[in-house]
Amino acid sequence: MTVLLIDQASLRGAGGLAVHQPMGAGHEQALAQLARESYERADPHAETESLASSITLDDGDLIWHTGDGHDILLTVVDVSGTLLVRALEKRSEGWVTVADRPVDPRDTTGAASAIWHLISRLMA
């Protein structure tokens, strides 16, 4: 089990403390499938079998490994009744929140779409 040091201030939204809502294997699989489809649309000859190894499910959070050390931690939090997928980047001071997007974590496909949107924005 990996222990992640996260700046607690970065988890706080304007409305208060963010409460973690764990994701599961279904979220990981939906994200891998969406990433695979996205890469194949961009390049029908793209090698996509290794994409699943870019994703780690760790203690209810997903980590997208870019391969260049620019990992993105994706966590679902409830901030004052609003469910958000929160993207954090690892920096010298620890994990720092860089983006939020509303999400319904019960919908694994919709959550994967929101997560993929954040990953795409952060990798651009």
PDB file of C-alpha atoms in Angstrom:
ATOM      1  CA  MET A   1       0.000   0.000   0.000  1.00  0.00           C
ATOM      2  CA  THR A   2       1.334   3.413  -0.985  1.00  0.00           C
ATOM      3  CA  VAL A   3       1.061   6.245   1.495  1.00  0.00           C
ATOM      4  CA  LEU A   4       0.344   9.554  -0.209  1.00  0.00           C
ATOM      5  CA  LEU A   5       1.234  12.794   1.505  1.00  0.00           C
ATOM      6  CA  ILE A   6      -1.407  15.294   0.477  1.00  0.00           C
ATOM      7  CA  ASP A   7      -1.497  18.907   1.538  1.00  0.00           C
ATOM      8  CA  GLN A   8      -4.755  18.985   3.503  1.00  0.00           C
ATOM      9  CA  ALA A   9      -5.279  22.658   2.634  1.00  0.00           C
ATOM     10  CA  SER A  10      -5.400  21.657  -1.039  1.00  0.00           C
ATOM     11  CA  LEU A  11      -8.295  19.324  -0.269  1.00  0.00           C
ATOM     12  CA  ARG A  12     -10.381  22.067   1.264  1.00  0.00           C
ATOM     13  CA  GLY A  13     -12.765  23.767  -1.085  1.00  0.00           C
ATOM     14  CA  ALA A  14     -14.231  27.222  -0.638  1.00  0.00           C
ATOM     15  CA  GLY A  15     -17.224  25.559   1.008  1.00  0.00           C
ATOM     16  CA  GLY A  16     -15.365  23.510   3.595  1.00  0.00           C
ATOM     17  CA  LEU A  17     -13.594  20.229   4.120  1.00  0.00           C
ATOM     18  CA  ALA A  18     -13.575  17.748   1.233  1.00  0.00           C
ATOM     19  CA  VAL A  19     -14.751  14.251   2.224  1.00  0.00           C
ATOM     20  CA  HIS A  20     -13.191  11.401   0.243  1.00  0.00           C
ATOM     21  CA  GLN A  21     -15.523   9.198  -1.825  1.00  0.00           C
ATOM     22  CA  PRO A  22     -13.540   6.083  -2.868  1.00  0.00           C
ATOM     23  CA  MET A  23     -13.503   4.794  -6.445  1.00  0.00           C
ATOM     24  CA  GLY A  24     -13.092   1.134  -7.351  1.00  0.00           C
ATOM     25  CA  ALA A  25     -11.966  -1.284 -10.035  1.00  0.00           C
ATOM     26  CA  GLY A  26     -14.959  -0.348 -12.217  1.00  0.00           C
ATOM     27  CA  HIS A  27     -13.691   3.233 -12.365  1.00  0.00           C
ATOM     28  CA  GLU A  28     -10.191   2.029 -13.248  1.00  0.00           C
ATOM     29  CA  GLN A  29     -11.510  -0.224 -16.031  1.00  0.00           C
ATOM     30  CA  ALA A  30     -13.812   2.481 -17.435  1.00  0.00           C
ATOM     31  CA  LEU A  31     -10.931   4.981 -17.532  1.00  0.00           C
ATOM     32  CA  ALA A  32      -8.631   2.464 -19.264  1.00  0.00           C
ATOM     33  CA  GLN A  33     -11.330   1.744 -21.862  1.00  0.00           C
ATOM     34  CA  LEU A  34     -12.012   5.437 -22.497  1.00  0.00           C
ATOM     35  CA  ALA A  35      -8.283   6.199 -22.822  1.00  0.00           C
ATOM     36  CA  ARG A  36      -7.870   3.285 -25.240  1.00  0.00           C
ATOM     37  CA  GLU A  37     -10.795   4.493 -27.388  1.00  0.00           C
ATOM     38  CA  SER A  38      -9.491   8.062 -27.362  1.00  0.00           C
ATOM     39  CA  TYR A  39      -6.001   7.044 -28.486  1.00  0.00           C
ATOM     40  CA  GLU A  40      -7.421   4.743 -31.188  1.00  0.00           C
ATOM     41  CA  ARG A  41      -9.644   7.534 -32.548  1.00  0.00           C
ATOM     42  CA  ALA A  42      -6.625   9.843 -32.777  1.00  0.00           C
ATOM     43  CA  ASP A  43      -4.452   7.136 -34.381  1.00  0.00           C
ATOM     44  CA  PRO A  44      -6.080   3.867 -35.524  1.00  0.00           C
ATOM     45  CA  HIS A  45      -2.651   2.193 -35.438  1.00  0.00           C
ATOM     46  CA  ALA A  46      -1.783   3.359 -31.922  1.00  0.00           C
ATOM     47  CA  GLU A  47      -0.529   0.767 -29.455  1.00  0.00           C
ATOM     48  CA  THR A  48      -3.057   0.905 -26.620  1.00  0.00           C
ATOM     49  CA  GLU A  49      -2.542  -2.373 -24.754  1.00  0.00           C
ATOM     50  CA  SER A  50      -0.118  -0.770 -22.286  1.00  0.00           C
ATOM     51  CA  LEU A  51      -2.508   2.058 -21.327  1.00  0.00           C
ATOM     52  CA  ALA A  52      -3.936   0.067 -18.425  1.00  0.00           C
ATOM     53  CA  SER A  53      -0.473   0.098 -16.829  1.00  0.00           C
ATOM     54  CA  SER A  54      -0.653   3.914 -16.821  1.00  0.00           C
ATOM     55  CA  ILE A  55      -3.435   3.736 -14.223  1.00  0.00           C
ATOM     56  CA  THR A  56      -3.109   2.722 -10.594  1.00  0.00           C
ATOM     57  CA  LEU A  57      -6.013   2.323  -8.178  1.00  0.00           C
ATOM     58  CA  ASP A  58      -4.681   3.214  -4.736  1.00  0.00           C
ATOM     59  CA  ASP A  59      -6.864   3.422  -1.651  1.00  0.00           C
ATOM     60  CA  GLY A  60      -9.917   4.587  -3.621  1.00  0.00           C
ATOM     61  CA  ASP A  61      -8.024   7.069  -5.800  1.00  0.00           C
ATOM     62  CA  LEU A  62      -6.734   6.760  -9.349  1.00  0.00           C
ATOM     63  CA  ILE A  63      -3.236   7.803 -10.356  1.00  0.00           C
ATOM     64  CA  TRP A  64      -2.458   8.456 -14.027  1.00  0.00           C
ATOM     65  CA  HIS A  65       1.233   7.825 -14.718  1.00  0.00           C
ATOM     66  CA  THR A  66       2.422   9.809 -17.740  1.00  0.00           C
ATOM     67  CA  GLY A  67       5.800   8.128 -17.912  1.00  0.00           C
ATOM     68  CA  ASP A  68       7.694  11.384 -17.605  1.00  0.00           C
ATOM     69  CA  GLY A  69       7.243  11.748 -13.855  1.00  0.00           C
ATOM     70  CA  HIS A  70       4.181  13.989 -14.217  1.00  0.00           C
ATOM     71  CA  ASP A  71       1.733  11.818 -12.275  1.00  0.00           C
ATOM     72  CA  ILE A  72      -1.836  13.006 -11.751  1.00  0.00           C
ATOM     73  CA  LEU A  73      -3.800  11.891  -8.672  1.00  0.00           C
ATOM     74  CA  LEU A  74      -7.563  11.776  -9.215  1.00  0.00           C
ATOM     75  CA  THR A  75      -9.825  11.596  -6.207  1.00  0.00           C
ATOM     76  CA  VAL A  76     -13.562  11.998  -5.721  1.00  0.00           C
ATOM     77  CA  VAL A  77     -14.540  14.323  -2.907  1.00  0.00           C
ATOM     78  CA  ASP A  78     -17.772  15.679  -1.484  1.00  0.00           C
ATOM     79  CA  VAL A  79     -17.424  19.390  -0.798  1.00  0.00           C
ATOM     80  CA  SER A  80     -20.534  20.700   0.961  1.00  0.00           C
ATOM     81  CA  GLY A  81     -22.817  18.299  -0.912  1.00  0.00           C
ATOM     82  CA  THR A  82     -21.180  18.733  -4.336  1.00  0.00           C
ATOM     83  CA  LEU A  83     -19.354  15.665  -5.658  1.00  0.00           C
ATOM     84  CA  LEU A  84     -16.178  16.539  -7.547  1.00  0.00           C
ATOM     85  CA  VAL A  85     -13.378  14.642  -9.181  1.00  0.00           C
ATOM     86  CA  ARG A  86     -10.295  16.501  -8.041  1.00  0.00           C
ATOM     87  CA  ALA A  87      -7.018  16.365  -9.974  1.00  0.00           C
ATOM     88  CA  LEU A  88      -3.803  16.857  -8.036  1.00  0.00           C
ATOM     89  CA  GLU A  89      -0.276  17.065  -9.415  1.00  0.00           C
ATOM     90  CA  LYS A  90       2.799  15.972  -7.519  1.00  0.00           C
ATOM     91  CA  ARG A  91       5.065  18.941  -6.925  1.00  0.00           C
ATOM     92  CA  SER A  92       8.010  19.597  -4.634  1.00  0.00           C
ATOM     93  CA  GLU A  93       5.631  20.590  -1.818  1.00  0.00           C
ATOM     94  CA  GLY A  94       3.486  17.446  -2.261  1.00  0.00           C
ATOM     95  CA  TRP A  95       0.183  16.820  -4.064  1.00  0.00           C
ATOM     96  CA  VAL A  96      -1.431  20.112  -5.102  1.00  0.00           C
ATOM     97  CA  THR A  97      -4.997  20.553  -6.412  1.00  0.00           C
ATOM     98  CA  VAL A  98      -4.973  21.806  -9.999  1.00  0.00           C
ATOM     99  CA  ALA A  99      -8.552  21.210 -11.209  1.00  0.00           C
ATOM    100  CA  ASP A 100     -12.021  20.052 -10.172  1.00  0.00           C
ATOM    101  CA  ARG A 101     -14.931  18.764 -12.218  1.00  0.00           C
ATOM    102  CA  PRO A 102     -18.431  17.761 -11.046  1.00  0.00           C
ATOM    103  CA  VAL A 103     -19.012  14.015 -11.161  1.00  0.00           C
ATOM    104  CA  ASP A 104     -21.436  11.271 -10.170  1.00  0.00           C
ATOM    105  CA  PRO A 105     -19.141   8.485  -8.907  1.00  0.00           C
ATOM    106  CA  ARG A 106     -21.959   5.911  -9.167  1.00  0.00           C
ATOM    107  CA  ASP A 107     -21.743   6.317 -12.964  1.00  0.00           C
ATOM    108  CA  THR A 108     -18.353   4.759 -13.739  1.00  0.00           C
ATOM    109  CA  THR A 109     -18.518   5.708 -17.437  1.00  0.00           C
ATOM    110  CA  GLY A 110     -19.459   9.318 -16.661  1.00  0.00           C
ATOM    111  CA  ALA A 111     -16.790   9.518 -13.969  1.00  0.00           C
ATOM    112  CA  ALA A 112     -14.208   8.137 -16.420  1.00  0.00           C
ATOM    113  CA  SER A 113     -15.241  10.801 -18.925  1.00  0.00           C
ATOM    114  CA  ALA A 114     -14.794  13.580 -16.358  1.00  0.00           C
ATOM    115  CA  ILE A 115     -11.442  12.134 -15.302  1.00  0.00           C
ATOM    116  CA  TRP A 116     -10.249  11.753 -18.901  1.00  0.00           C
ATOM    117  CA  HIS A 117     -11.227  15.381 -19.571  1.00  0.00           C
ATOM    118  CA  LEU A 118      -9.063  16.509 -16.637  1.00  0.00           C
ATOM    119  CA  ILE A 119      -6.133  14.299 -17.678  1.00  0.00           C
ATOM    120  CA  SER A 120      -6.316  15.571 -21.263  1.00  0.00           C
ATOM    121  CA  ARG A 121      -6.340  19.198 -20.082  1.00  0.00           C
ATOM    122  CA  LEU A 122      -3.408  18.665 -17.738  1.00  0.00           C
ATOM    123  CA  MET A 123      -1.297  16.802 -20.296  1.00  0.00           C
ATOM    124  CA  ALA A 124      -1.876  19.370 -23.078  1.00  0.00           C
TER     125      ALA A 124
END
